[in-house]
DNA sequence: AAACAGATTGAGAACCGTTGTCAAACCGAG
DNA sequence: CTCGGTTTGACAACGGTTCTCAATCTGTTT
């Protein structure tokens, strides 16, 4: 691990913004960049492997740590698959949900103001406060039918 | 493990219906019964421990297997906690969602026909079929505020 | 530029929920 | 009772995630 390694083949940094307040290290930038190369949900291990194929060797623990950082900062969305593993995806910064293909993972961001209102009012009706919610829709996309 | 053990202190079977098509063994009935003794979501291990305190010693693997049976049969609802572990609860048999207290686990079943309609139409709009969805609402209940 | 202090990394161990293994026990049919 | 498929439980194995800690890096201060 030599961060001073700046040989000619080292790809230029594409994402200049620091990663969630921490130091913009080579590894964190690599993770942040690879997140832009797909638009479906990928597990931490898949992302780690993907980095490997691109010549960016980042330790698995660091991938986990960075994804957690990004998730905490709201820069990526986290989804629990039905098998219980966490999957990550770079998303728009407004609140939204996902329509995910069960087969190929193709993901569509969806918004539903009515749902947002409904959850709030239901929760208030029962005296619950500090509401949050999770809503994911699963199905088989057109090309997988 | 002696299933013929029917000493006088053995509690009578309360739930006579067979468990999800399989054999109504002592262990399965014990699990099915203990599920009636709480109305919030409990992990498999918590349920296993709870059985222990009631003198019903059921193997952990059997608890997992039985809960899976019941879940497949739709007799219990499964929820993935944010830490990724599965939690179980006996629920009404109609489709519904949950409003869960983040602190004490108090759970309210909620229904929202509008949400059901919305998920279907959104999915159809994008050409997705065989739709399913997950929706959970989290908050702090009145007594935990 | 050299030194320093704190942040970050990576390899591997540890953790923990869950599932698999398999011999022993069980159960219902005949 | 006997027999064959089902179920059980102790324990091993598994997979994803987190922890540990020494080595390395980075920004800042001399
Ligand atoms: Zn698809
Ligand atoms: Zn929402
Ligand atoms: Zn509460
Ligand atoms: Zn629903």
PDB file of C-alpha atoms in Angstrom, chain A residues 73-145:
ATOM      1  CA  UNK A  73     -23.281  10.758   4.940  1.00  0.00           C
ATOM      2  CA  UNK A  74     -26.268   9.846   2.797  1.00  0.00           C
ATOM      3  CA  UNK A  75     -24.146   9.633  -0.334  1.00  0.00           C
ATOM      4  CA  UNK A  76     -25.186   6.061  -1.003  1.00  0.00           C
ATOM      5  CA  UNK A  77     -28.336   4.096  -0.369  1.00  0.00           C
ATOM      6  CA  UNK A  78     -28.195   0.832   1.526  1.00  0.00           C
ATOM      7  CA  UNK A  79     -30.561  -2.016   0.884  1.00  0.00           C
ATOM      8  CA  UNK A  80     -30.869  -5.279   2.797  1.00  0.00           C
ATOM      9  CA  UNK A  81     -31.297  -8.142   0.396  1.00  0.00           C
ATOM     10  CA  UNK A  82     -33.654 -10.909   1.403  1.00  0.00           C
ATOM     11  CA  UNK A  83     -30.616 -12.996   2.283  1.00  0.00           C
ATOM     12  CA  UNK A  84     -29.650 -10.331   4.762  1.00  0.00           C
ATOM     13  CA  UNK A  85     -26.623  -8.847   3.077  1.00  0.00           C
ATOM     14  CA  UNK A  86     -26.232  -5.130   2.602  1.00  0.00           C
ATOM     15  CA  UNK A  87     -26.135  -3.721  -0.920  1.00  0.00           C
ATOM     16  CA  UNK A  88     -25.042  -0.232  -1.940  1.00  0.00           C
ATOM     17  CA  UNK A  89     -25.845   2.167  -4.739  1.00  0.00           C
ATOM     18  CA  UNK A  90     -25.155   5.821  -5.448  1.00  0.00           C
ATOM     19  CA  UNK A  91     -28.446   7.650  -5.482  1.00  0.00           C
ATOM     20  CA  UNK A  92     -29.947  11.048  -5.931  1.00  0.00           C
ATOM     21  CA  UNK A  93     -29.928  13.035  -2.750  1.00  0.00           C
ATOM     22  CA  UNK A  94     -33.656  13.481  -2.401  1.00  0.00           C
ATOM     23  CA  UNK A  95     -35.765  11.032  -0.469  1.00  0.00           C
ATOM     24  CA  UNK A  96     -36.989   8.207  -2.672  1.00  0.00           C
ATOM     25  CA  UNK A  97     -37.551   4.472  -2.873  1.00  0.00           C
ATOM     26  CA  UNK A  98     -36.587   1.704  -5.254  1.00  0.00           C
ATOM     27  CA  UNK A  99     -38.174  -0.582  -7.740  1.00  0.00           C
ATOM     28  CA  UNK A 100     -35.727  -3.444  -8.073  1.00  0.00           C
ATOM     29  CA  UNK A 101     -35.632  -6.329 -10.523  1.00  0.00           C
ATOM     30  CA  UNK A 102     -35.430  -9.545  -8.592  1.00  0.00           C
ATOM     31  CA  UNK A 103     -33.452 -11.168 -11.390  1.00  0.00           C
ATOM     32  CA  UNK A 104     -30.997  -8.678 -12.839  1.00  0.00           C
ATOM     33  CA  UNK A 105     -31.074  -6.005 -10.178  1.00  0.00           C
ATOM     34  CA  UNK A 106     -32.101  -3.200 -12.532  1.00  0.00           C
ATOM     35  CA  UNK A 107     -33.209  -0.389 -10.286  1.00  0.00           C
ATOM     36  CA  UNK A 108     -35.579   2.533 -10.736  1.00  0.00           C
ATOM     37  CA  UNK A 109     -35.829   5.321  -8.219  1.00  0.00           C
ATOM     38  CA  UNK A 110     -39.423   6.149  -7.430  1.00  0.00           C
ATOM     39  CA  UNK A 111     -41.117   8.860  -5.447  1.00  0.00           C
ATOM     40  CA  UNK A 112     -44.515   8.874  -3.839  1.00  0.00           C
ATOM     41  CA  UNK A 113     -45.546  11.967  -1.955  1.00  0.00           C
ATOM     42  CA  UNK A 114     -48.807  10.251  -1.018  1.00  0.00           C
ATOM     43  CA  UNK A 115     -46.916   7.440   0.673  1.00  0.00           C
ATOM     44  CA  UNK A 116     -44.792   9.912   2.568  1.00  0.00           C
ATOM     45  CA  UNK A 117     -47.892  11.648   3.840  1.00  0.00           C
ATOM     46  CA  UNK A 118     -49.563   8.370   4.683  1.00  0.00           C
ATOM     47  CA  UNK A 119     -46.713   7.043   6.808  1.00  0.00           C
ATOM     48  CA  UNK A 120     -46.540  10.280   8.745  1.00  0.00           C
ATOM     49  CA  UNK A 121     -50.234  10.412   9.469  1.00  0.00           C
ATOM     50  CA  UNK A 122     -50.475   6.737  10.387  1.00  0.00           C
ATOM     51  CA  UNK A 123     -47.592   7.134  12.787  1.00  0.00           C
ATOM     52  CA  UNK A 124     -49.043  10.270  14.324  1.00  0.00           C
ATOM     53  CA  UNK A 125     -52.408   8.560  14.764  1.00  0.00           C
ATOM     54  CA  UNK A 126     -50.734   5.995  16.985  1.00  0.00           C
ATOM     55  CA  UNK A 127     -48.645   8.502  18.877  1.00  0.00           C
ATOM     56  CA  UNK A 128     -45.320   7.525  17.326  1.00  0.00           C
ATOM     57  CA  UNK A 129     -42.679  10.207  16.792  1.00  0.00           C
ATOM     58  CA  UNK A 130     -39.376  10.573  14.948  1.00  0.00           C
ATOM     59  CA  UNK A 131     -40.694   8.567  12.059  1.00  0.00           C
ATOM     60  CA  UNK A 132     -38.612   6.885   9.436  1.00  0.00           C
ATOM     61  CA  UNK A 133     -39.609   4.218   6.983  1.00  0.00           C
ATOM     62  CA  UNK A 134     -38.361   1.718   4.475  1.00  0.00           C
ATOM     63  CA  UNK A 135     -40.186   0.869   1.289  1.00  0.00           C
ATOM     64  CA  UNK A 136     -38.844  -1.236  -1.518  1.00  0.00           C
ATOM     65  CA  UNK A 137     -40.670  -2.727  -4.439  1.00  0.00           C
ATOM     66  CA  UNK A 138     -39.464  -5.941  -6.032  1.00  0.00           C
ATOM     67  CA  UNK A 139     -40.486  -7.413  -9.345  1.00  0.00           C
ATOM     68  CA  UNK A 140     -39.289  -8.814 -12.634  1.00  0.00           C
ATOM     69  CA  UNK A 141     -38.292  -6.187 -15.149  1.00  0.00           C
ATOM     70  CA  UNK A 142     -39.438  -6.169 -18.761  1.00  0.00           C
ATOM     71  CA  UNK A 143     -36.220  -7.601 -20.187  1.00  0.00           C
ATOM     72  CA  UNK A 144     -36.152 -10.392 -17.611  1.00  0.00           C
ATOM     73  CA  UNK A 145     -39.730 -11.515 -18.202  1.00  0.00           C
TER      74      UNK A 145
END
